[in-house]
Amino acid sequence: MKKALLCLTLVVVLAGCGTRQHNMIFDNGGTSLPASSKYSVGSARNASGFVFSDDDEGLDIAESMKTALVDELNREGLYQEENPDYSIDVTVKKYEPGNAFGRWLMPGAGSTVLEVSSQVRACESPVGHIETKNTVEAGGVYTVGAWKDIFKDAAEEIVKELKESMGLIKE
């Protein structure tokens, strides 16, 4: 009985859960992207209104999102700095760093939230945009640092949506 209780306690302390959502909306009647497409990352901006105080460990929210997206595109072999087929501009619409201790005490309290809108362009013409929302709503020790890691999660969702639009993976 003690072993079962210990295992249950470890699962609760170490587990984390949240949501991941992504959706690509095409402009001008488009429905897909060529499977051979390569991407660069253009501008990145923070429209969330969240600013770290001078006392916080803080980070540049827009730059963190841009870096995470470049890294994920590179990892998937879709990044090309020179003469890409498409460029992606990212806008962080909502960011809440949350609190791991709060999530552990009561799921939903202390949630980490990141909403990003990514404009996909061919030359200067908009092709479509990808809306993503990532959250970390519950968990314990495993979710410490989610306020930084959530940018990687959002980048994964953006690239996943690109790959789905390119027909490289199923929805």
C-alpha positions as a printed Julia matrix, in Angstrom:
171×3 Matrix{Float64}:
  0.0    0.0     0.0
  2.85   2.39    0.87
  4.5    1.76   -2.51
  1.27   2.5    -4.35
  0.79   5.72   -2.4
  4.41   6.73   -3.06
  4.0    6.07   -6.8
  0.77   8.06   -6.91
  2.43  10.95   -5.07
  5.36  10.95   -7.53
  3.0   10.99  -10.5
  1.1   13.99   -9.08
  4.3   15.9    -8.24
  6.06  15.23  -11.54
  3.16  15.3   -14.0
  2.08  18.29  -16.0
 -0.74  18.88  -18.4
 -2.01  21.58  -20.65
 -3.39  22.19  -24.1
 -1.94  22.7   -27.56
 -4.0   24.13  -30.38
 -3.06  25.19  -33.89
 -4.9   26.13  -37.04
 -3.85  27.5   -40.44
 -6.24  29.8   -42.25
 -5.36  30.39  -45.9
 -5.9   33.7   -47.67
 -7.16  33.99  -51.26
 -8.71  30.53  -51.42
 -5.49  28.57  -50.89
 -5.66  25.13  -49.33
 -2.09  23.85  -49.13
  1.62  24.63  -49.37
  4.09  22.82  -51.66
  5.79  19.87  -49.96
  9.25  21.21  -50.86
  8.7   24.62  -49.19
 11.43  26.3   -47.16
 10.88  29.07  -44.62
 12.67  31.96  -42.98
 11.47  33.89  -39.95
 10.91  37.59  -40.48
  9.72  39.97  -37.81
  8.7   39.07  -34.29
  6.74  41.32  -31.97
  5.18  41.19  -28.55
  1.61  42.49  -28.58
  0.69  40.72  -25.34
  1.22  43.73  -23.12
  3.16  41.57  -20.66
  6.45  43.03  -19.49
  8.75  41.5   -16.92
  9.63  43.79  -14.02
 13.26  44.8   -13.57
 13.49  42.44  -10.58
 12.38  39.39  -12.6
 14.64  36.98  -14.45
 12.8   38.24  -17.56
 13.33  37.48  -21.2
 12.55  39.14  -24.5
  9.21  37.54  -25.36
  9.27  38.3   -29.1
 12.89  37.22  -29.51
 12.25  34.02  -27.53
  9.41  33.1   -29.9
 11.5   33.9   -32.99
 14.46  31.87  -31.75
 12.25  28.89  -30.88
 10.65  28.97  -34.35
 14.0   29.19  -36.17
 15.31  26.28  -34.07
 12.24  24.12  -34.78
 12.25  24.88  -38.53
 15.96  23.97  -38.58
 15.34  20.75  -36.66
 12.69  19.73  -39.21
 14.85  20.71  -42.22
 12.44  23.46  -43.27
 14.58  26.53  -42.53
 16.37  28.46  -45.26
 17.76  31.93  -44.59
 18.62  32.82  -48.21
 15.82  32.89  -50.83
 13.17  30.93  -48.89
  9.82  30.13  -50.48
  7.99  31.7   -47.54
  8.66  34.04  -44.65
  6.89  33.85  -41.3
  6.23  36.91  -39.11
  5.24  36.07  -35.54
  3.18  38.11  -33.1
  2.8   37.05  -29.48
 -0.81  37.97  -28.71
 -0.96  36.73  -25.11
  1.68  35.64  -22.64
  1.29  34.73  -18.98
  4.32  33.12  -17.31
  2.23  31.37  -14.66
  3.51  29.68  -11.52
  4.44  26.0   -11.1
  3.68  26.0    -7.38
  0.21  27.43   -8.05
 -0.46  24.77  -10.71
  0.59  22.06   -8.27
 -1.7   23.37   -5.53
 -4.73  23.77   -7.75
 -4.88  22.95  -11.48
 -5.78  26.06  -13.45
 -4.27  28.41  -10.9
 -0.91  29.7   -12.06
 -1.41  28.6   -15.69
  1.27  29.44  -18.23
 -0.32  30.71  -21.46
  1.1   31.62  -24.87
 -1.0   32.65  -27.88
  0.81  33.36  -31.15
 -0.34  34.53  -34.56
  2.05  33.7   -37.41
  1.66  35.36  -40.81
  2.97  33.22  -43.68
  4.03  35.26  -46.72
  5.35  34.47  -50.2
  7.5   37.49  -51.09
  5.3   40.24  -49.65
  1.97  38.57  -50.41
  0.11  37.0   -47.48
 -0.58  33.31  -47.97
 -2.26  32.59  -44.66
 -1.83  32.71  -40.93
 -1.43  30.18  -38.17
 -3.07  30.69  -34.8
 -1.62  28.73  -31.89
 -2.48  28.54  -28.23
 -0.38  26.62  -25.73
 -1.06  26.3   -22.02
  0.38  24.53  -19.02
 -2.52  24.32  -16.6
 -1.61  21.69  -14.05
  1.43  19.91  -12.75
  4.21  19.99  -10.25
  7.97  19.85  -10.41
  7.91  18.77  -14.08
  6.39  22.14  -15.06
  9.02  24.35  -13.42
 10.44  26.52  -16.21
  7.28  26.27  -18.33
  7.35  30.07  -18.63
 10.4   29.62  -20.91
  9.68  26.18  -22.42
  6.27  27.17  -23.75
  7.93  29.03  -26.66
  9.38  25.73  -27.91
  5.94  24.12  -27.58
  4.35  26.9   -29.67
  7.09  26.63  -32.31
  6.46  22.88  -32.55
  2.76  23.55  -33.13
  3.47  26.14  -35.85
  5.81  23.76  -37.68
  3.35  20.89  -37.24
  0.66  23.02  -38.91
  3.05  23.92  -41.75
  3.86  20.24  -42.28
  0.16  19.35  -42.27
 -0.48  22.1   -44.85
  2.39  20.73  -46.93
  0.91  17.22  -46.82
  3.94  15.84  -44.96
  1.91  14.63  -41.96
 -1.76  13.87  -41.36
 -3.91  16.1   -39.17
